[in-house]
Amino acid sequence: MSRLFSPLKLRGVEFKNRVFVSPMCQYSAEDGLPDDWHLVHLGSRAVGGAGLVMAEATAVCPEGRISPGDAGLWSDRHASAFQRITRFLKEQGSVPAVQLAHAGRKASTPRPWDDGVEASWTPLAPSAIRFDEGYPMPREMTLEDINQAVAQFAGAASLAHQAGFEVIELHFAHGYLASSFLSPLTNQRGDAYGGSRENRMRFPLEAAAAARKAWPQELPLFVRISATDWAEGGWSLDDSIALCRRLKDLGVDLIDCSSGGVIHGVKVPAAPDFQVPFAAAIRKEAGLATGAVGLITQAEQAEKIVAEGRADAVFLARELLRDPYWPLHAAKKLGVDVPWPKQYLRAKS
């Protein structure tokens, strides 16, 4: 029997399988509002059989967007715009999820296809350190800014429930705001939010606690982390295990284990399964469910990761852009008979 296509239950939510759609920025929202593109993009992956479909990094405030084209959840209007999407995902048997994010010093940049088009706001960061040449210089956050950002994560969590999502994921990875607080390479503060590891974890832990309080107790809360900076003197796997133990105490249910993105120009040894050891270590040492992500493309590969207990689920991104129906095709390769949409049954062999 396939482990990949067995159910997974977290709190009051059951996922029909362990193939999860990673959040993938579409840079196609206007004023943070999702539109027909997002409905079709996310809906196609639900039709394709994924157990969870997660909307892109969705900003908790306007200045938290990576680009002016990012989706957001900072008002009732945004929550309402997501409702038809979450409704459709549920109708296809997928669990609707959203990644709540604040881009920090990597905010206020052009969409990938708008080279040279500058955004119009000053990004915020734990320290005034630019990500790279061509990126705007961030403003170091005041204590008031930090408290406001914590409140914005809580507010977005509440709006996510209003929008119909059943899982939220906090984006604490890839050099965005929470991640840049964690790394000593990007956090050079001299107050209670900088210096020691305990201090550097303070903002992410406060944001997680606030989001958990605002999010219904019967619904799961995920966190995506960069398990390592891949840089000397930076955030490490040992640091991540310590953080995840604290997140578990706060009521986090699953860690989505990515890496890197914090320091520009770092060489990442990308290869199939290269981040799976992080998911395995955190699962074992922190006692939390984990998701493995990164260059997972083959059905047998995904099955082996889950069956061997290295992760509880796999997150796929670019492979699901290439093939929205990857779960249906993977099930066939693994000899599992899964339901197809009734509209597509004529094509099921």
Short mmCIF file of C-alpha atoms in Angstrom, two decimals:
data_model
loop_
_atom_site.label_atom_id
_atom_site.label_comp_id
_atom_site.label_asym_id
_atom_site.label_seq_id
_atom_site.Cartn_x
_atom_site.Cartn_y
_atom_site.Cartn_z
CA MET A 1 0.00 0.00 0.00
CA SER A 2 1.26 3.48 -0.88
CA ARG A 3 2.21 5.68 2.04
CA LEU A 4 2.21 8.76 -0.20
CA PHE A 5 -1.47 8.22 -0.98
CA SER A 6 -2.54 7.41 2.55
CA PRO A 7 -4.47 10.03 4.56
CA LEU A 8 -2.77 12.36 7.01
CA LYS A 9 -4.66 13.99 9.88
CA LEU A 10 -3.49 17.09 11.72
CA ARG A 11 -5.82 18.49 14.37
CA GLY A 12 -9.31 18.47 12.87
CA VAL A 13 -8.22 18.35 9.22
CA GLU A 14 -7.65 15.21 7.17
CA PHE A 15 -5.63 15.35 3.96
CA LYS A 16 -6.56 12.68 1.44
CA ASN A 17 -2.91 12.19 0.49
CA ARG A 18 0.52 13.59 1.28
CA VAL A 19 1.18 15.44 -1.97
CA PHE A 20 1.12 19.12 -1.06
CA VAL A 21 1.29 22.08 -3.46
CA SER A 22 3.98 24.53 -2.36
CA PRO A 23 3.19 28.24 -2.35
CA MET A 24 4.38 29.74 -5.63
CA CYS A 25 4.31 33.47 -6.23
CA GLN A 26 2.35 34.41 -9.34
CA TYR A 27 3.05 38.18 -9.25
CA SER A 28 -0.38 38.69 -10.79
CA ALA A 29 -2.51 40.34 -8.09
CA GLU A 30 -3.74 43.92 -8.20
CA ASP A 31 -3.64 45.72 -4.84
CA GLY A 32 -3.07 42.31 -3.25
CA LEU A 33 -6.33 40.87 -4.60
CA PRO A 34 -6.33 37.39 -6.19
CA ASP A 35 -8.20 37.11 -9.47
CA ASP A 36 -9.16 34.62 -12.19
CA TRP A 37 -5.52 33.65 -12.71
CA HIS A 38 -5.23 32.52 -9.09
CA LEU A 39 -8.50 30.60 -9.29
CA VAL A 40 -7.35 28.65 -12.34
CA HIS A 41 -3.75 28.21 -11.13
CA LEU A 42 -4.73 26.86 -7.71
CA GLY A 43 -7.89 25.14 -8.92
CA SER A 44 -5.99 23.16 -11.55
CA ARG A 45 -3.77 21.62 -8.89
CA ALA A 46 -6.84 20.64 -6.86
CA VAL A 47 -8.42 19.06 -9.93
CA GLY A 48 -5.08 17.29 -10.37
CA GLY A 49 -5.51 15.48 -7.06
CA ALA A 50 -3.22 17.20 -4.54
CA GLY A 51 -4.14 16.69 -0.89
CA LEU A 52 -3.31 20.29 0.00
CA VAL A 53 -3.15 23.33 -2.26
CA MET A 54 -1.35 26.32 -0.80
CA ALA A 55 -1.74 29.86 -2.11
CA GLU A 56 1.38 31.90 -2.71
CA ALA A 57 3.27 34.00 -0.16
CA THR A 58 0.43 36.32 0.80
CA ALA A 59 1.45 39.53 2.47
CA VAL A 60 0.15 40.47 5.90
CA CYS A 61 0.44 44.18 5.00
CA PRO A 62 1.05 46.22 1.83
CA GLU A 63 4.74 46.87 2.59
CA GLY A 64 5.22 43.15 3.24
CA ARG A 65 4.79 42.28 -0.44
CA ILE A 66 7.78 41.10 -2.43
CA SER A 67 6.45 43.00 -5.43
CA PRO A 68 3.40 45.10 -6.28
CA GLY A 69 1.95 41.94 -7.89
CA ASP A 70 1.87 39.87 -4.71
CA ALA A 71 -1.35 38.68 -3.10
CA GLY A 72 -2.30 40.03 0.33
CA LEU A 73 -4.56 39.45 3.30
CA TRP A 74 -4.86 42.70 5.16
CA SER A 75 -8.56 43.57 4.78
CA ASP A 76 -12.03 42.05 4.53
CA ARG A 77 -11.91 42.81 0.82
CA HIS A 78 -8.92 40.49 0.40
CA ALA A 79 -10.58 37.74 2.42
CA SER A 80 -13.69 37.96 0.25
CA ALA A 81 -11.61 37.73 -2.94
CA PHE A 82 -10.16 34.40 -1.79
CA GLN A 83 -13.51 32.83 -0.88
CA ARG A 84 -14.43 31.52 -4.33
CA ILE A 85 -10.95 29.99 -4.61
CA THR A 86 -11.13 28.18 -1.27
CA ARG A 87 -14.65 27.02 -2.06
CA PHE A 88 -13.52 25.50 -5.37
CA LEU A 89 -10.51 23.78 -3.79
CA LYS A 90 -12.73 22.15 -1.17
CA GLU A 91 -15.19 21.00 -3.84
CA GLN A 92 -12.31 19.09 -5.48
CA GLY A 93 -11.36 17.38 -2.21
CA SER A 94 -8.22 19.41 -1.55
CA VAL A 95 -7.48 21.27 1.66
CA PRO A 96 -7.10 25.02 0.97
CA ALA A 97 -4.05 26.61 2.57
CA VAL A 98 -2.30 29.97 2.45
CA GLN A 99 1.21 31.08 3.28
CA LEU A 100 1.24 34.28 5.33
CA ALA A 101 4.34 36.35 4.67
CA HIS A 102 6.21 39.56 5.22
CA ALA A 103 9.05 40.02 2.75
CA GLY A 104 11.18 42.25 5.01
CA ARG A 105 14.31 43.51 3.28
CA LYS A 106 13.45 41.57 0.10
CA ALA A 107 10.25 43.60 -0.40
CA SER A 108 9.54 46.42 -2.84
CA THR A 109 11.09 44.76 -5.89
CA PRO A 110 9.84 44.46 -9.49
CA ARG A 111 7.94 41.45 -10.74
CA PRO A 112 10.37 39.03 -12.45
CA TRP A 113 9.26 40.07 -15.93
CA ASP A 114 9.32 43.83 -15.16
CA ASP A 115 13.07 44.43 -15.07
CA GLY A 116 13.86 48.01 -14.22
CA VAL A 117 10.41 48.83 -12.89
CA GLU A 118 10.91 49.97 -9.31
CA ALA A 119 8.44 49.51 -6.49
CA SER A 120 7.52 52.50 -4.39
CA TRP A 121 7.97 51.77 -0.69
CA THR A 122 10.81 51.39 1.78
CA PRO A 123 11.17 47.85 3.10
CA LEU A 124 11.58 46.99 6.76
CA ALA A 125 14.20 44.72 8.30
CA PRO A 126 15.76 43.89 11.67
CA SER A 127 18.88 45.77 10.53
CA ALA A 128 19.51 48.23 7.71
CA ILE A 129 21.38 45.76 5.49
CA ARG A 130 20.59 45.56 1.80
CA PHE A 131 20.05 42.05 0.37
CA ASP A 132 22.15 42.82 -2.69
CA GLU A 133 22.98 45.58 -5.14
CA GLY A 134 19.82 46.62 -6.92
CA TYR A 135 17.65 45.89 -3.91
CA PRO A 136 16.31 48.86 -1.91
CA MET A 137 17.96 49.74 1.38
CA PRO A 138 15.66 48.67 4.22
CA ARG A 139 14.86 50.71 7.29
CA GLU A 140 15.75 49.15 10.63
CA MET A 141 12.55 48.35 12.48
CA THR A 142 11.63 50.13 15.69
CA LEU A 143 10.02 48.27 18.56
CA GLU A 144 6.73 49.78 17.43
CA ASP A 145 7.30 48.36 13.94
CA ILE A 146 7.98 44.92 15.42
CA ASN A 147 4.85 44.98 17.56
CA GLN A 148 2.84 46.07 14.55
CA ALA A 149 4.22 43.23 12.43
CA VAL A 150 3.27 40.69 15.11
CA ALA A 151 -0.26 42.12 15.11
CA GLN A 152 -0.36 41.96 11.31
CA PHE A 153 0.42 38.22 11.31
CA ALA A 154 -2.41 37.70 13.81
CA GLY A 155 -4.77 39.82 11.73
CA ALA A 156 -3.93 37.92 8.56
CA ALA A 157 -4.53 34.61 10.35
CA SER A 158 -8.00 35.76 11.32
CA LEU A 159 -8.71 36.94 7.76
CA ALA A 160 -7.47 33.60 6.39
CA HIS A 161 -10.17 31.83 8.36
CA GLN A 162 -12.72 34.31 7.06
CA ALA A 163 -11.47 33.55 3.54
CA GLY A 164 -12.17 29.84 3.98
CA PHE A 165 -8.64 28.48 4.37
CA GLU A 166 -8.18 25.41 6.58
CA VAL A 167 -4.39 25.63 6.98
CA ILE A 168 -2.10 28.61 7.37
CA GLU A 169 1.66 28.52 6.94
CA LEU A 170 3.88 31.25 8.37
CA HIS A 171 6.76 32.11 6.05
CA PHE A 172 9.85 32.14 8.27
CA ALA A 173 12.27 31.19 5.46
CA HIS A 174 14.32 32.48 2.52
CA GLY A 175 15.57 35.74 4.00
CA TYR A 176 12.19 37.37 4.38
CA LEU A 177 11.33 39.23 7.57
CA ALA A 178 11.19 36.47 10.19
CA SER A 179 14.11 34.63 8.60
CA SER A 180 16.27 37.74 8.64
CA PHE A 181 15.59 38.13 12.36
CA LEU A 182 16.81 34.55 12.93
CA SER A 183 20.12 34.75 11.08
CA PRO A 184 23.07 36.44 12.81
CA LEU A 185 24.27 37.45 9.35
CA THR A 186 21.26 39.71 8.81
CA ASN A 187 20.30 40.64 12.38
CA GLN A 188 22.81 42.98 13.99
CA ARG A 189 20.47 44.56 16.53
CA GLY A 190 21.66 45.41 20.02
CA ASP A 191 18.30 45.17 21.77
CA ALA A 192 16.09 42.28 22.95
CA TYR A 193 15.50 41.20 19.32
CA GLY A 194 19.18 40.76 18.42
CA GLY A 195 22.38 39.20 19.64
CA SER A 196 21.80 35.79 21.21
CA ARG A 197 19.87 33.03 19.47
CA GLU A 198 17.10 33.41 22.04
CA ASN A 199 16.78 37.11 21.21
CA ARG A 200 16.89 36.50 17.45
CA MET A 201 14.08 33.96 17.79
CA ARG A 202 11.92 36.42 19.72
CA PHE A 203 10.07 38.04 16.81
CA PRO A 204 9.26 34.78 14.95
CA LEU A 205 8.06 33.18 18.17
CA GLU A 206 5.90 36.18 19.02
CA ALA A 207 4.42 36.17 15.51
CA ALA A 208 3.73 32.43 15.72
CA ALA A 209 2.09 32.76 19.14
CA ALA A 210 -0.11 35.61 17.92
CA ALA A 211 -1.13 33.73 14.77
CA ARG A 212 -1.91 30.56 16.72
CA LYS A 213 -4.12 32.55 19.10
CA ALA A 214 -6.00 34.13 16.19
CA TRP A 215 -6.32 30.86 14.25
CA PRO A 216 -8.97 28.30 15.27
CA GLN A 217 -7.58 25.61 17.55
CA GLU A 218 -9.08 22.81 15.45
CA LEU A 219 -7.13 23.92 12.35
CA PRO A 220 -3.43 23.18 11.67
CA LEU A 221 -0.66 25.76 11.64
CA PHE A 222 2.46 25.18 9.51
CA VAL A 223 5.74 27.11 9.48
CA ARG A 224 8.23 27.18 6.61
CA ILE A 225 11.84 27.64 7.67
CA SER A 226 15.25 27.84 6.06
CA ALA A 227 16.90 25.02 7.97
CA THR A 228 20.33 26.45 7.15
CA ASP A 229 21.73 29.62 5.58
CA TRP A 230 24.40 27.53 3.80
CA ALA A 231 26.85 30.17 5.04
CA GLU A 232 29.61 30.15 7.65
CA GLY A 233 28.49 31.85 10.85
CA GLY A 234 24.85 31.78 9.79
CA TRP A 235 21.72 29.98 10.93
CA SER A 236 22.22 26.21 11.18
CA LEU A 237 20.27 22.97 11.43
CA ASP A 238 20.95 22.85 15.18
CA ASP A 239 19.45 26.33 15.47
CA SER A 240 16.44 25.16 13.47
CA ILE A 241 15.86 22.19 15.76
CA ALA A 242 15.92 24.51 18.77
CA LEU A 243 13.46 26.87 17.06
CA CYS A 244 11.13 24.02 16.08
CA ARG A 245 10.99 22.71 19.63
CA ARG A 246 9.78 26.14 20.70
CA LEU A 247 7.30 26.32 17.83
CA LYS A 248 5.90 22.94 18.84
CA ASP A 249 5.25 24.30 22.34
CA LEU A 250 3.32 27.18 20.76
CA GLY A 251 1.00 24.84 18.85
CA VAL A 252 2.67 24.59 15.44
CA ASP A 253 1.73 21.32 13.72
CA LEU A 254 4.12 20.91 10.79
CA ILE A 255 7.47 22.34 9.67
CA ASP A 256 7.94 22.89 5.95
CA CYS A 257 11.70 22.35 5.64
CA SER A 258 13.41 24.51 3.02
CA SER A 259 16.80 26.25 3.17
CA GLY A 260 18.85 29.21 1.96
CA GLY A 261 17.65 32.46 0.45
CA VAL A 262 19.01 34.52 3.32
CA ILE A 263 22.39 35.59 1.95
CA HIS A 264 22.93 36.55 -1.67
CA GLY A 265 25.46 34.58 -3.69
CA VAL A 266 25.67 31.55 -1.41
CA LYS A 267 26.29 28.27 -3.20
CA VAL A 268 23.45 25.86 -2.45
CA PRO A 269 24.14 22.18 -3.26
CA ALA A 270 20.82 21.69 -5.00
CA ALA A 271 20.12 18.12 -6.08
CA PRO A 272 17.23 15.66 -5.71
CA ASP A 273 16.43 15.12 -2.01
CA PHE A 274 19.06 17.67 -0.90
CA GLN A 275 16.74 19.17 1.75
CA VAL A 276 15.13 15.91 2.89
CA PRO A 277 17.72 15.36 5.67
CA PHE A 278 16.54 18.58 7.28
CA ALA A 279 12.96 17.32 7.38
CA ALA A 280 14.14 13.99 8.80
CA ALA A 281 16.29 15.60 11.51
CA ILE A 282 13.61 18.05 12.64
CA ARG A 283 10.96 15.32 12.63
CA LYS A 284 13.16 13.17 14.87
CA GLU A 285 14.74 15.78 17.15
CA ALA A 286 11.86 18.23 17.56
CA GLY A 287 9.04 15.70 17.48
CA LEU A 288 7.04 17.56 14.85
CA ALA A 289 5.50 16.52 11.58
CA THR A 290 7.55 17.76 8.65
CA GLY A 291 7.21 18.37 4.95
CA ALA A 292 10.10 17.77 2.54
CA VAL A 293 10.58 20.17 -0.35
CA GLY A 294 13.05 20.78 -3.16
CA LEU A 295 13.67 18.90 -6.42
CA ILE A 296 11.14 16.20 -5.64
CA THR A 297 9.91 15.22 -9.08
CA GLN A 298 9.36 11.45 -9.30
CA ALA A 299 6.55 9.35 -7.84
CA GLU A 300 8.90 6.67 -6.52
CA GLN A 301 11.14 9.32 -4.97
CA ALA A 302 8.22 10.96 -3.14
CA GLU A 303 6.87 7.59 -2.00
CA LYS A 304 10.26 6.58 -0.57
CA ILE A 305 10.64 9.83 1.40
CA VAL A 306 7.32 9.37 3.15
CA ALA A 307 7.46 5.58 3.47
CA GLU A 308 10.86 5.71 5.16
CA GLY A 309 9.60 8.23 7.70
CA ARG A 310 11.89 11.04 6.60
CA ALA A 311 8.90 13.37 6.26
CA ASP A 312 5.14 13.21 6.67
CA ALA A 313 4.38 14.89 3.35
CA VAL A 314 6.14 16.21 0.27
CA PHE A 315 5.75 19.72 -1.11
CA LEU A 316 6.03 20.06 -4.89
CA ALA A 317 6.37 23.34 -6.75
CA ARG A 318 7.87 23.55 -10.25
CA GLU A 319 7.00 19.95 -11.04
CA LEU A 320 3.35 20.89 -10.49
CA LEU A 321 3.74 23.86 -12.82
CA ARG A 322 4.94 21.43 -15.47
CA ASP A 323 2.20 18.92 -14.68
CA PRO A 324 -0.82 20.05 -12.63
CA TYR A 325 -2.06 16.44 -12.67
CA TRP A 326 1.13 14.99 -11.19
CA PRO A 327 -0.73 13.37 -8.23
CA LEU A 328 -3.05 11.44 -10.56
CA HIS A 329 -0.13 10.31 -12.70
CA ALA A 330 1.98 9.43 -9.64
CA ALA A 331 -0.82 7.32 -8.19
CA LYS A 332 -0.99 5.32 -11.41
CA LYS A 333 2.79 4.74 -11.38
CA LEU A 334 2.55 3.51 -7.79
CA GLY A 335 -0.38 1.22 -8.58
CA VAL A 336 -2.89 3.19 -6.51
CA ASP A 337 -6.45 3.70 -7.71
CA VAL A 338 -7.47 7.22 -6.69
CA PRO A 339 -10.67 9.06 -7.62
CA TRP A 340 -10.58 11.26 -10.68
CA PRO A 341 -12.90 14.23 -11.23
CA LYS A 342 -16.09 12.84 -12.77
CA GLN A 343 -15.67 15.28 -15.66
CA TYR A 344 -12.36 13.55 -16.51
CA LEU A 345 -13.34 9.91 -16.03
CA ARG A 346 -13.42 9.27 -19.77
CA ALA A 347 -9.64 9.77 -19.78
CA LYS A 348 -8.88 7.45 -16.87
CA SER A 349 -7.34 4.23 -18.10
#
